């Protein structure tokens, strides 16, 4: 039986991982450490067999107490500031959480585990954005691609990746790192492209698209990401990095067009949606695509990301199960079925914040 400490486990990817792990490893103990900042949500863990401790990953005394009292042998580190637009406006929080927070966790892990002979694992969840941007004909990012972060967010994640690597090579800490592509799926906080645009479409709000909308991303369903992380924990070699991708390299405009068409189809198939969301164009017989609005591009916007995950496939047996089409259909269905979840987040103050900061912008990959 393992005992896991999952940082950021009340957030989007973290809570999906907790759901996956507790379902597949019912004998294991899972403790979630989450500060419950704007993107963390207690409701994400409802019904799960996991203990939630509200606290800061930079609180070394708290982390040490949890490792001791819960006999933790596996730390899965999701906690991070992750929104590029926010990092451009206010980079300090990204340095404090992503760099200093990761370092605080590493210091505790080193003290408790390194050199003790006790089996342990510190798994660090990172992003493909640390690799920078690709040209249209460049090969996809591999684990050997040099780092070239272009935003304060990606720079902070690159720094944390390097710290994890250093603690393995210098102190012998048993670490692994995974770099993922763009996630989507249930519990995705509605500041990112897919959930925000779904909710905007339901309310008849603009769908603001950066530049020409031809920025390319590899889309990874969160369930596939969680399966990939579990595979790293089970089979990954200590000290190694594994890229986890979805095999769905698409320009943003195609994702948005898919979303618009899917919303139109959902309203056509279920007339009750027009009563629930009367401001949606689809409720009035109009195409959702009428909401598309092109706006000025984001500063330093990376043009293309693509993931080469052959290493994870070969060594770990990983492969994505969701195509983008099936994964997106499931995601849209989840948001339509869980209106109370996202309405609980989008209270008046947050809606005002969205309108002020993102009313004419795309908050996307």
mmCIF file of C-alpha atoms in Angstrom:
data_model
loop_
_atom_site.group_PDB
_atom_site.id
_atom_site.type_symbol
_atom_site.label_atom_id
_atom_site.label_comp_id
_atom_site.label_asym_id
_atom_site.label_seq_id
_atom_site.Cartn_x
_atom_site.Cartn_y
_atom_site.Cartn_z
ATOM 1 C CA UNK A 1 0.000 0.000 0.000
ATOM 2 C CA UNK A 2 1.313 3.425 -0.997
ATOM 3 C CA UNK A 3 0.670 6.775 0.649
ATOM 4 C CA UNK A 4 0.445 9.704 -1.755
ATOM 5 C CA UNK A 5 0.660 13.419 -1.115
ATOM 6 C CA UNK A 6 -0.911 15.212 -4.111
ATOM 7 C CA UNK A 7 -0.194 18.934 -4.236
ATOM 8 C CA UNK A 8 -2.761 21.028 -6.081
ATOM 9 C CA UNK A 9 -5.112 18.065 -5.946
ATOM 10 C CA UNK A 10 -8.230 20.245 -5.783
ATOM 11 C CA UNK A 11 -7.435 21.837 -9.132
ATOM 12 C CA UNK A 12 -8.325 20.679 -12.630
ATOM 13 C CA UNK A 13 -5.702 18.048 -13.450
ATOM 14 C CA UNK A 14 -4.939 17.221 -9.825
ATOM 15 C CA UNK A 15 -8.537 16.338 -8.947
ATOM 16 C CA UNK A 16 -8.861 14.199 -12.067
ATOM 17 C CA UNK A 17 -5.685 12.387 -11.030
ATOM 18 C CA UNK A 18 -7.042 11.822 -7.516
ATOM 19 C CA UNK A 19 -10.218 10.373 -9.040
ATOM 20 C CA UNK A 20 -8.190 8.085 -11.294
ATOM 21 C CA UNK A 21 -5.779 6.921 -8.594
ATOM 22 C CA UNK A 22 -8.385 6.265 -5.900
ATOM 23 C CA UNK A 23 -10.482 4.301 -8.400
ATOM 24 C CA UNK A 24 -7.565 2.148 -9.584
ATOM 25 C CA UNK A 25 -5.709 1.898 -6.259
ATOM 26 C CA UNK A 26 -8.431 1.721 -3.591
ATOM 27 C CA UNK A 27 -5.989 0.383 -1.004
ATOM 28 C CA UNK A 28 -3.724 3.461 -1.151
ATOM 29 C CA UNK A 29 -3.916 6.497 1.096
ATOM 30 C CA UNK A 30 -4.276 9.835 -0.718
ATOM 31 C CA UNK A 31 -3.760 13.205 0.961
ATOM 32 C CA UNK A 32 -4.381 16.379 -1.030
ATOM 33 C CA UNK A 33 -2.529 19.588 -0.150
ATOM 34 C CA UNK A 34 -4.134 22.612 -1.797
ATOM 35 C CA UNK A 35 -4.207 26.287 -0.888
ATOM 36 C CA UNK A 36 -7.632 26.622 -2.559
ATOM 37 C CA UNK A 37 -6.720 29.760 -4.457
ATOM 38 C CA UNK A 38 -9.063 30.850 -7.240
ATOM 39 C CA UNK A 39 -8.563 27.698 -9.334
ATOM 40 C CA UNK A 40 -8.808 25.193 -6.463
ATOM 41 C CA UNK A 41 -12.239 23.892 -5.540
ATOM 42 C CA UNK A 42 -13.330 21.611 -2.697
ATOM 43 C CA UNK A 43 -16.230 20.447 -4.849
ATOM 44 C CA UNK A 44 -13.768 18.868 -7.294
ATOM 45 C CA UNK A 45 -13.035 16.210 -4.666
ATOM 46 C CA UNK A 46 -16.635 15.470 -3.675
ATOM 47 C CA UNK A 47 -17.216 11.750 -3.254
ATOM 48 C CA UNK A 48 -13.539 10.862 -3.513
ATOM 49 C CA UNK A 49 -11.719 8.837 -0.885
ATOM 50 C CA UNK A 50 -9.060 11.453 -0.223
ATOM 51 C CA UNK A 51 -8.209 13.764 2.647
ATOM 52 C CA UNK A 52 -7.995 17.483 1.838
ATOM 53 C CA UNK A 53 -5.530 19.597 3.801
ATOM 54 C CA UNK A 54 -5.725 23.315 3.050
ATOM 55 C CA UNK A 55 -2.246 24.784 3.030
ATOM 56 C CA UNK A 56 0.652 26.271 1.079
ATOM 57 C CA UNK A 57 3.313 24.126 -0.576
ATOM 58 C CA UNK A 58 5.852 26.727 0.582
ATOM 59 C CA UNK A 59 5.063 25.857 4.210
ATOM 60 C CA UNK A 60 7.891 23.394 4.771
ATOM 61 C CA UNK A 61 6.838 22.593 8.330
ATOM 62 C CA UNK A 62 3.346 21.640 7.182
ATOM 63 C CA UNK A 63 4.644 19.515 4.313
ATOM 64 C CA UNK A 64 7.106 17.746 6.633
ATOM 65 C CA UNK A 65 4.339 17.059 9.152
ATOM 66 C CA UNK A 66 2.139 15.574 6.446
ATOM 67 C CA UNK A 67 4.949 13.361 5.135
ATOM 68 C CA UNK A 68 5.571 12.057 8.656
ATOM 69 C CA UNK A 69 2.014 11.725 9.950
ATOM 70 C CA UNK A 70 0.619 10.191 6.737
ATOM 71 C CA UNK A 71 3.746 8.083 6.137
ATOM 72 C CA UNK A 72 3.968 9.528 2.611
ATOM 73 C CA UNK A 73 6.225 7.718 0.177
ATOM 74 C CA UNK A 74 5.007 9.303 -3.083
ATOM 75 C CA UNK A 75 4.630 13.011 -3.775
ATOM 76 C CA UNK A 76 2.801 13.999 -6.966
ATOM 77 C CA UNK A 77 3.289 17.706 -7.579
ATOM 78 C CA UNK A 78 0.572 19.470 -9.579
ATOM 79 C CA UNK A 79 0.351 22.731 -7.617
ATOM 80 C CA UNK A 80 1.242 25.634 -9.901
ATOM 81 C CA UNK A 81 0.187 28.933 -11.297
ATOM 82 C CA UNK A 82 -0.554 27.959 -14.888
ATOM 83 C CA UNK A 83 -2.276 30.716 -16.846
ATOM 84 C CA UNK A 84 -0.008 32.444 -19.374
ATOM 85 C CA UNK A 85 -2.070 35.650 -19.523
ATOM 86 C CA UNK A 86 -1.891 35.992 -15.746
ATOM 87 C CA UNK A 87 1.880 35.465 -15.850
ATOM 88 C CA UNK A 88 2.265 38.333 -18.306
ATOM 89 C CA UNK A 89 0.296 40.694 -16.058
ATOM 90 C CA UNK A 90 1.706 39.473 -12.727
ATOM 91 C CA UNK A 91 4.776 37.217 -12.957
ATOM 92 C CA UNK A 92 5.702 37.380 -9.262
ATOM 93 C CA UNK A 93 3.087 34.820 -8.194
ATOM 94 C CA UNK A 94 4.475 32.370 -10.754
ATOM 95 C CA UNK A 95 7.992 32.623 -9.365
ATOM 96 C CA UNK A 96 6.745 32.285 -5.801
ATOM 97 C CA UNK A 97 4.551 29.229 -6.409
ATOM 98 C CA UNK A 98 6.213 27.421 -9.290
ATOM 99 C CA UNK A 99 9.854 27.989 -8.358
ATOM 100 C CA UNK A 100 9.975 28.648 -4.622
ATOM 101 C CA UNK A 101 7.053 26.305 -3.914
ATOM 102 C CA UNK A 102 8.661 23.452 -5.821
ATOM 103 C CA UNK A 103 11.960 24.088 -4.076
ATOM 104 C CA UNK A 104 10.272 23.972 -0.672
ATOM 105 C CA UNK A 105 8.792 20.569 -1.506
ATOM 106 C CA UNK A 106 12.137 19.301 -2.760
ATOM 107 C CA UNK A 107 13.866 20.376 0.454
ATOM 108 C CA UNK A 108 11.389 18.437 2.552
ATOM 109 C CA UNK A 109 11.592 15.392 0.280
ATOM 110 C CA UNK A 110 15.379 15.427 0.417
ATOM 111 C CA UNK A 111 15.364 15.619 4.212
ATOM 112 C CA UNK A 112 12.809 12.826 4.614
ATOM 113 C CA UNK A 113 13.843 10.421 1.852
ATOM 114 C CA UNK A 114 17.208 11.024 0.178
ATOM 115 C CA UNK A 115 19.871 8.601 1.346
ATOM 116 C CA UNK A 116 17.511 6.722 3.670
ATOM 117 C CA UNK A 117 17.164 3.645 1.479
ATOM 118 C CA UNK A 118 13.396 3.947 1.719
ATOM 119 C CA UNK A 119 11.549 3.542 -1.602
ATOM 120 C CA UNK A 120 10.048 6.875 -2.583
ATOM 121 C CA UNK A 121 9.107 8.997 -5.571
ATOM 122 C CA UNK A 122 8.849 12.742 -6.194
ATOM 123 C CA UNK A 123 6.907 13.196 -9.422
ATOM 124 C CA UNK A 124 6.827 16.668 -10.947
ATOM 125 C CA UNK A 125 4.091 17.593 -13.429
ATOM 126 C CA UNK A 126 5.258 20.100 -16.030
ATOM 127 C CA UNK A 127 4.337 21.440 -19.460
ATOM 128 C CA UNK A 128 5.445 21.352 -23.076
ATOM 129 C CA UNK A 129 5.676 25.155 -22.973
ATOM 130 C CA UNK A 130 9.161 24.913 -21.449
ATOM 131 C CA UNK A 131 10.426 23.914 -24.904
ATOM 132 C CA UNK A 132 9.377 27.190 -26.523
ATOM 133 C CA UNK A 133 7.774 27.357 -29.942
ATOM 134 C CA UNK A 134 7.986 25.320 -33.150
ATOM 135 C CA UNK A 135 7.923 26.274 -36.794
ATOM 136 C CA UNK A 136 5.287 24.639 -39.011
ATOM 137 C CA UNK A 137 7.707 21.953 -40.243
ATOM 138 C CA UNK A 138 9.806 21.444 -37.114
ATOM 139 C CA UNK A 139 9.819 18.026 -35.453
ATOM 140 C CA UNK A 140 7.686 17.680 -32.338
ATOM 141 C CA UNK A 141 9.141 18.300 -28.882
ATOM 142 C CA UNK A 142 10.998 15.295 -27.502
ATOM 143 C CA UNK A 143 12.618 14.843 -24.112
ATOM 144 C CA UNK A 144 15.891 15.934 -25.750
ATOM 145 C CA UNK A 145 14.556 19.261 -27.050
ATOM 146 C CA UNK A 146 16.493 22.185 -25.504
ATOM 147 C CA UNK A 147 14.483 24.402 -23.175
ATOM 148 C CA UNK A 148 13.507 27.820 -24.580
ATOM 149 C CA UNK A 149 10.630 29.221 -22.495
ATOM 150 C CA UNK A 150 9.006 32.362 -23.866
ATOM 151 C CA UNK A 151 6.576 33.491 -21.141
ATOM 152 C CA UNK A 152 6.993 34.116 -17.412
ATOM 153 C CA UNK A 153 4.798 31.046 -16.837
ATOM 154 C CA UNK A 154 6.898 28.705 -18.971
ATOM 155 C CA UNK A 155 10.120 30.166 -17.559
ATOM 156 C CA UNK A 156 8.935 29.439 -14.025
ATOM 157 C CA UNK A 157 8.048 25.869 -14.968
ATOM 158 C CA UNK A 158 11.410 25.414 -16.693
ATOM 159 C CA UNK A 159 13.140 26.565 -13.512
ATOM 160 C CA UNK A 160 11.173 24.083 -11.426
ATOM 161 C CA UNK A 161 12.000 21.277 -13.877
ATOM 162 C CA UNK A 162 15.697 22.053 -13.506
ATOM 163 C CA UNK A 163 15.445 22.056 -9.720
ATOM 164 C CA UNK A 164 13.835 18.607 -9.750
ATOM 165 C CA UNK A 165 16.570 17.307 -12.036
ATOM 166 C CA UNK A 166 19.262 18.845 -9.817
ATOM 167 C CA UNK A 167 17.862 17.282 -6.641
ATOM 168 C CA UNK A 168 18.034 13.869 -8.284
ATOM 169 C CA UNK A 169 21.557 14.240 -9.625
ATOM 170 C CA UNK A 170 22.995 16.062 -6.610
ATOM 171 C CA UNK A 171 21.196 14.442 -3.678
ATOM 172 C CA UNK A 172 19.977 11.143 -5.078
ATOM 173 C CA UNK A 173 16.292 11.996 -4.653
ATOM 174 C CA UNK A 174 14.124 9.607 -6.647
ATOM 175 C CA UNK A 175 12.403 11.966 -9.072
ATOM 176 C CA UNK A 176 10.515 11.798 -12.338
ATOM 177 C CA UNK A 177 9.094 14.607 -14.472
ATOM 178 C CA UNK A 178 6.349 14.597 -17.076
ATOM 179 C CA UNK A 179 5.798 17.349 -19.628
ATOM 180 C CA UNK A 180 2.273 17.398 -21.009
ATOM 181 C CA UNK A 181 0.482 19.143 -23.846
ATOM 182 C CA UNK A 182 -2.749 21.175 -23.548
ATOM 183 C CA UNK A 183 -5.237 19.430 -21.265
ATOM 184 C CA UNK A 184 -9.009 19.620 -21.499
ATOM 185 C CA UNK A 185 -11.894 17.782 -19.852
ATOM 186 C CA UNK A 186 -14.090 17.829 -16.717
ATOM 187 C CA UNK A 187 -13.373 20.347 -13.940
ATOM 188 C CA UNK A 188 -11.325 22.582 -16.251
ATOM 189 C CA UNK A 189 -11.323 26.049 -14.691
ATOM 190 C CA UNK A 190 -13.213 28.476 -16.963
ATOM 191 C CA UNK A 191 -10.392 30.837 -17.807
ATOM 192 C CA UNK A 192 -8.884 28.505 -20.422
ATOM 193 C CA UNK A 193 -10.033 28.264 -24.040
ATOM 194 C CA UNK A 194 -12.401 25.302 -24.104
ATOM 195 C CA UNK A 195 -14.390 25.799 -20.871
ATOM 196 C CA UNK A 196 -14.477 29.588 -21.259
ATOM 197 C CA UNK A 197 -15.695 29.398 -24.841
ATOM 198 C CA UNK A 198 -18.343 26.808 -23.978
ATOM 199 C CA UNK A 199 -19.692 29.044 -21.221
ATOM 200 C CA UNK A 200 -19.425 32.174 -23.373
ATOM 201 C CA UNK A 201 -21.333 30.427 -26.152
ATOM 202 C CA UNK A 202 -24.106 29.445 -23.739
ATOM 203 C CA UNK A 203 -24.423 33.072 -22.604
ATOM 204 C CA UNK A 204 -24.142 34.700 -26.023
ATOM 205 C CA UNK A 205 -20.799 36.337 -25.210
ATOM 206 C CA UNK A 206 -18.032 36.923 -27.733
ATOM 207 C CA UNK A 207 -15.524 34.196 -28.518
ATOM 208 C CA UNK A 208 -12.372 36.366 -28.795
ATOM 209 C CA UNK A 209 -9.605 34.760 -30.841
ATOM 210 C CA UNK A 210 -5.989 35.882 -30.638
ATOM 211 C CA UNK A 211 -4.439 36.968 -33.943
ATOM 212 C CA UNK A 212 -5.405 34.707 -36.834
ATOM 213 C CA UNK A 213 -6.312 31.760 -34.601
ATOM 214 C CA UNK A 214 -3.743 29.546 -36.280
ATOM 215 C CA UNK A 215 -1.668 28.852 -33.170
ATOM 216 C CA UNK A 216 -1.273 25.072 -33.039
ATOM 217 C CA UNK A 217 -1.507 22.956 -29.893
ATOM 218 C CA UNK A 218 -1.528 19.239 -29.136
ATOM 219 C CA UNK A 219 -4.745 18.522 -27.194
ATOM 220 C CA UNK A 220 -4.657 15.941 -24.412
ATOM 221 C CA UNK A 221 -7.755 14.728 -22.604
ATOM 222 C CA UNK A 222 -7.154 14.977 -18.870
ATOM 223 C CA UNK A 223 -8.043 11.306 -18.339
ATOM 224 C CA UNK A 224 -5.267 10.302 -20.741
ATOM 225 C CA UNK A 225 -2.867 12.623 -18.927
ATOM 226 C CA UNK A 226 -3.720 10.996 -15.594
ATOM 227 C CA UNK A 227 -3.174 7.546 -17.082
ATOM 228 C CA UNK A 228 0.195 8.737 -18.341
ATOM 229 C CA UNK A 229 1.240 10.034 -14.926
ATOM 230 C CA UNK A 230 0.154 6.777 -13.310
ATOM 231 C CA UNK A 231 2.295 4.912 -15.845
ATOM 232 C CA UNK A 232 5.305 7.075 -14.963
ATOM 233 C CA UNK A 233 4.788 6.351 -11.264
ATOM 234 C CA UNK A 234 4.545 2.608 -11.899
ATOM 235 C CA UNK A 235 7.104 2.067 -14.625
ATOM 236 C CA UNK A 236 9.116 5.274 -15.099
ATOM 237 C CA UNK A 237 12.845 5.193 -14.547
ATOM 238 C CA UNK A 238 14.113 7.328 -11.685
ATOM 239 C CA UNK A 239 15.651 10.586 -12.894
ATOM 240 C CA UNK A 240 13.900 10.463 -16.252
ATOM 241 C CA UNK A 241 11.528 12.829 -18.036
ATOM 242 C CA UNK A 242 8.558 11.645 -20.090
ATOM 243 C CA UNK A 243 6.480 13.648 -22.552
ATOM 244 C CA UNK A 244 2.735 12.919 -22.464
ATOM 245 C CA UNK A 245 0.701 14.011 -25.465
ATOM 246 C CA UNK A 246 -2.743 13.535 -26.916
ATOM 247 C CA UNK A 247 -1.857 12.988 -30.560
ATOM 248 C CA UNK A 248 -4.282 15.755 -31.603
ATOM 249 C CA UNK A 249 -2.273 18.612 -33.084
ATOM 250 C CA UNK A 250 -4.821 21.266 -34.078
ATOM 251 C CA UNK A 251 -4.921 25.014 -34.745
ATOM 252 C CA UNK A 252 -6.969 26.973 -32.229
ATOM 253 C CA UNK A 253 -9.429 28.073 -34.893
ATOM 254 C CA UNK A 254 -10.299 24.456 -35.673
ATOM 255 C CA UNK A 255 -10.881 23.764 -31.983
ATOM 256 C CA UNK A 256 -13.182 26.783 -31.813
ATOM 257 C CA UNK A 257 -15.058 25.765 -34.970
ATOM 258 C CA UNK A 258 -15.500 22.262 -33.534
ATOM 259 C CA UNK A 259 -16.842 23.799 -30.332
ATOM 260 C CA UNK A 260 -19.288 26.045 -32.198
ATOM 261 C CA UNK A 261 -20.630 23.195 -34.305
ATOM 262 C CA UNK A 262 -20.959 20.912 -31.271
ATOM 263 C CA UNK A 263 -22.929 23.526 -29.318
ATOM 264 C CA UNK A 264 -25.250 24.023 -32.294
ATOM 265 C CA UNK A 265 -25.802 20.264 -32.540
ATOM 266 C CA UNK A 266 -26.462 19.964 -28.803
ATOM 267 C CA UNK A 267 -29.183 22.631 -28.959
ATOM 268 C CA UNK A 268 -30.726 21.013 -32.029
ATOM 269 C CA UNK A 269 -30.844 17.630 -30.298
ATOM 270 C CA UNK A 270 -32.130 18.957 -26.958
ATOM 271 C CA UNK A 271 -34.718 21.787 -27.182
ATOM 272 C CA UNK A 272 -34.614 22.183 -23.377
ATOM 273 C CA UNK A 273 -31.185 23.836 -23.720
ATOM 274 C CA UNK A 274 -32.819 26.863 -25.348
ATOM 275 C CA UNK A 275 -34.859 27.398 -22.182
ATOM 276 C CA UNK A 276 -31.829 26.978 -19.938
ATOM 277 C CA UNK A 277 -29.602 29.264 -22.025
ATOM 278 C CA UNK A 278 -31.887 31.724 -23.862
ATOM 279 C CA UNK A 279 -29.037 34.141 -24.677
ATOM 280 C CA UNK A 280 -27.129 31.551 -26.706
ATOM 281 C CA UNK A 281 -27.302 32.144 -30.477
ATOM 282 C CA UNK A 282 -28.204 28.475 -30.856
ATOM 283 C CA UNK A 283 -31.322 29.107 -28.741
ATOM 284 C CA UNK A 284 -32.454 31.593 -31.398
ATOM 285 C CA UNK A 285 -31.672 29.422 -34.387
ATOM 286 C CA UNK A 286 -28.400 31.231 -35.117
ATOM 287 C CA UNK A 287 -24.982 29.600 -35.467
ATOM 288 C CA UNK A 288 -22.673 29.883 -32.468
ATOM 289 C CA UNK A 289 -19.914 30.895 -34.878
ATOM 290 C CA UNK A 290 -21.477 34.383 -35.084
ATOM 291 C CA UNK A 291 -19.821 35.014 -31.707
ATOM 292 C CA UNK A 292 -16.280 34.600 -33.109
ATOM 293 C CA UNK A 293 -14.271 37.816 -32.792
ATOM 294 C CA UNK A 294 -10.632 38.248 -33.795
ATOM 295 C CA UNK A 295 -8.524 40.401 -31.448
ATOM 296 C CA UNK A 296 -4.883 41.484 -31.144
ATOM 297 C CA UNK A 297 -2.477 38.629 -30.461
ATOM 298 C CA UNK A 298 -1.007 37.974 -27.033
ATOM 299 C CA UNK A 299 2.550 39.297 -26.433
ATOM 300 C CA UNK A 300 5.136 36.599 -27.172
ATOM 301 C CA UNK A 301 2.462 34.075 -28.169
ATOM 302 C CA UNK A 302 4.090 30.743 -29.085
ATOM 303 C CA UNK A 303 2.991 29.652 -32.550
ATOM 304 C CA UNK A 304 3.063 25.874 -32.323
ATOM 305 C CA UNK A 305 3.475 23.098 -29.754
ATOM 306 C CA UNK A 306 3.648 19.420 -30.635
ATOM 307 C CA UNK A 307 4.549 16.450 -28.449
ATOM 308 C CA UNK A 308 6.591 13.404 -29.396
ATOM 309 C CA UNK A 309 5.599 10.864 -26.746
ATOM 310 C CA UNK A 310 7.279 7.792 -28.244
ATOM 311 C CA UNK A 311 9.436 7.398 -25.135
ATOM 312 C CA UNK A 312 6.359 7.092 -22.907
ATOM 313 C CA UNK A 313 4.770 4.714 -25.389
ATOM 314 C CA UNK A 314 7.854 2.510 -25.618
ATOM 315 C CA UNK A 315 8.922 2.464 -21.965
ATOM 316 C CA UNK A 316 5.607 2.867 -20.180
ATOM 317 C CA UNK A 317 3.047 1.401 -22.556
ATOM 318 C CA UNK A 318 1.245 4.746 -22.696
ATOM 319 C CA UNK A 319 -1.062 5.777 -25.509
ATOM 320 C CA UNK A 320 -4.002 8.206 -25.520
ATOM 321 C CA UNK A 321 -7.445 6.602 -25.629
ATOM 322 C CA UNK A 322 -9.405 9.727 -26.533
ATOM 323 C CA UNK A 323 -9.478 11.268 -29.979
ATOM 324 C CA UNK A 324 -10.123 14.989 -29.870
ATOM 325 C CA UNK A 325 -13.580 14.462 -31.353
ATOM 326 C CA UNK A 326 -14.677 11.917 -28.742
ATOM 327 C CA UNK A 327 -12.926 13.729 -25.908
ATOM 328 C CA UNK A 328 -14.471 17.061 -26.780
ATOM 329 C CA UNK A 329 -17.969 15.576 -27.114
ATOM 330 C CA UNK A 330 -17.580 14.107 -23.628
ATOM 331 C CA UNK A 331 -16.279 17.429 -22.287
ATOM 332 C CA UNK A 332 -19.147 19.467 -23.710
ATOM 333 C CA UNK A 333 -21.618 16.961 -22.288
ATOM 334 C CA UNK A 334 -19.982 17.278 -18.882
ATOM 335 C CA UNK A 335 -20.291 21.077 -18.850
ATOM 336 C CA UNK A 336 -23.936 20.899 -19.944
ATOM 337 C CA UNK A 337 -24.647 18.334 -17.223
ATOM 338 C CA UNK A 338 -22.708 20.180 -14.488
ATOM 339 C CA UNK A 339 -24.054 23.700 -14.772
ATOM 340 C CA UNK A 340 -24.194 24.002 -10.979
ATOM 341 C CA UNK A 341 -20.434 23.341 -10.771
ATOM 342 C CA UNK A 342 -19.376 26.149 -13.085
ATOM 343 C CA UNK A 343 -22.094 28.522 -11.875
ATOM 344 C CA UNK A 344 -20.713 27.990 -8.380
ATOM 345 C CA UNK A 345 -17.382 29.295 -9.657
ATOM 346 C CA UNK A 346 -18.714 32.086 -11.822
ATOM 347 C CA UNK A 347 -20.155 34.259 -9.085
ATOM 348 C CA UNK A 348 -20.715 37.939 -9.674
ATOM 349 C CA UNK A 349 -17.223 39.013 -8.692
ATOM 350 C CA UNK A 350 -15.561 36.501 -10.982
ATOM 351 C CA UNK A 351 -17.833 37.328 -13.923
ATOM 352 C CA UNK A 352 -16.905 40.989 -13.421
ATOM 353 C CA UNK A 353 -13.223 40.009 -13.400
ATOM 354 C CA UNK A 354 -13.624 38.011 -16.627
ATOM 355 C CA UNK A 355 -15.422 40.846 -18.372
ATOM 356 C CA UNK A 356 -12.800 43.359 -17.236
ATOM 357 C CA UNK A 357 -9.756 41.253 -18.116
ATOM 358 C CA UNK A 358 -10.943 38.938 -20.866
ATOM 359 C CA UNK A 359 -14.075 40.479 -22.316
ATOM 360 C CA UNK A 360 -12.320 41.095 -25.626
ATOM 361 C CA UNK A 361 -9.508 38.548 -25.389
ATOM 362 C CA UNK A 362 -8.987 34.840 -25.733
ATOM 363 C CA UNK A 363 -7.696 33.102 -22.613
ATOM 364 C CA UNK A 364 -6.230 30.180 -24.457
ATOM 365 C CA UNK A 365 -3.206 28.028 -25.039
#
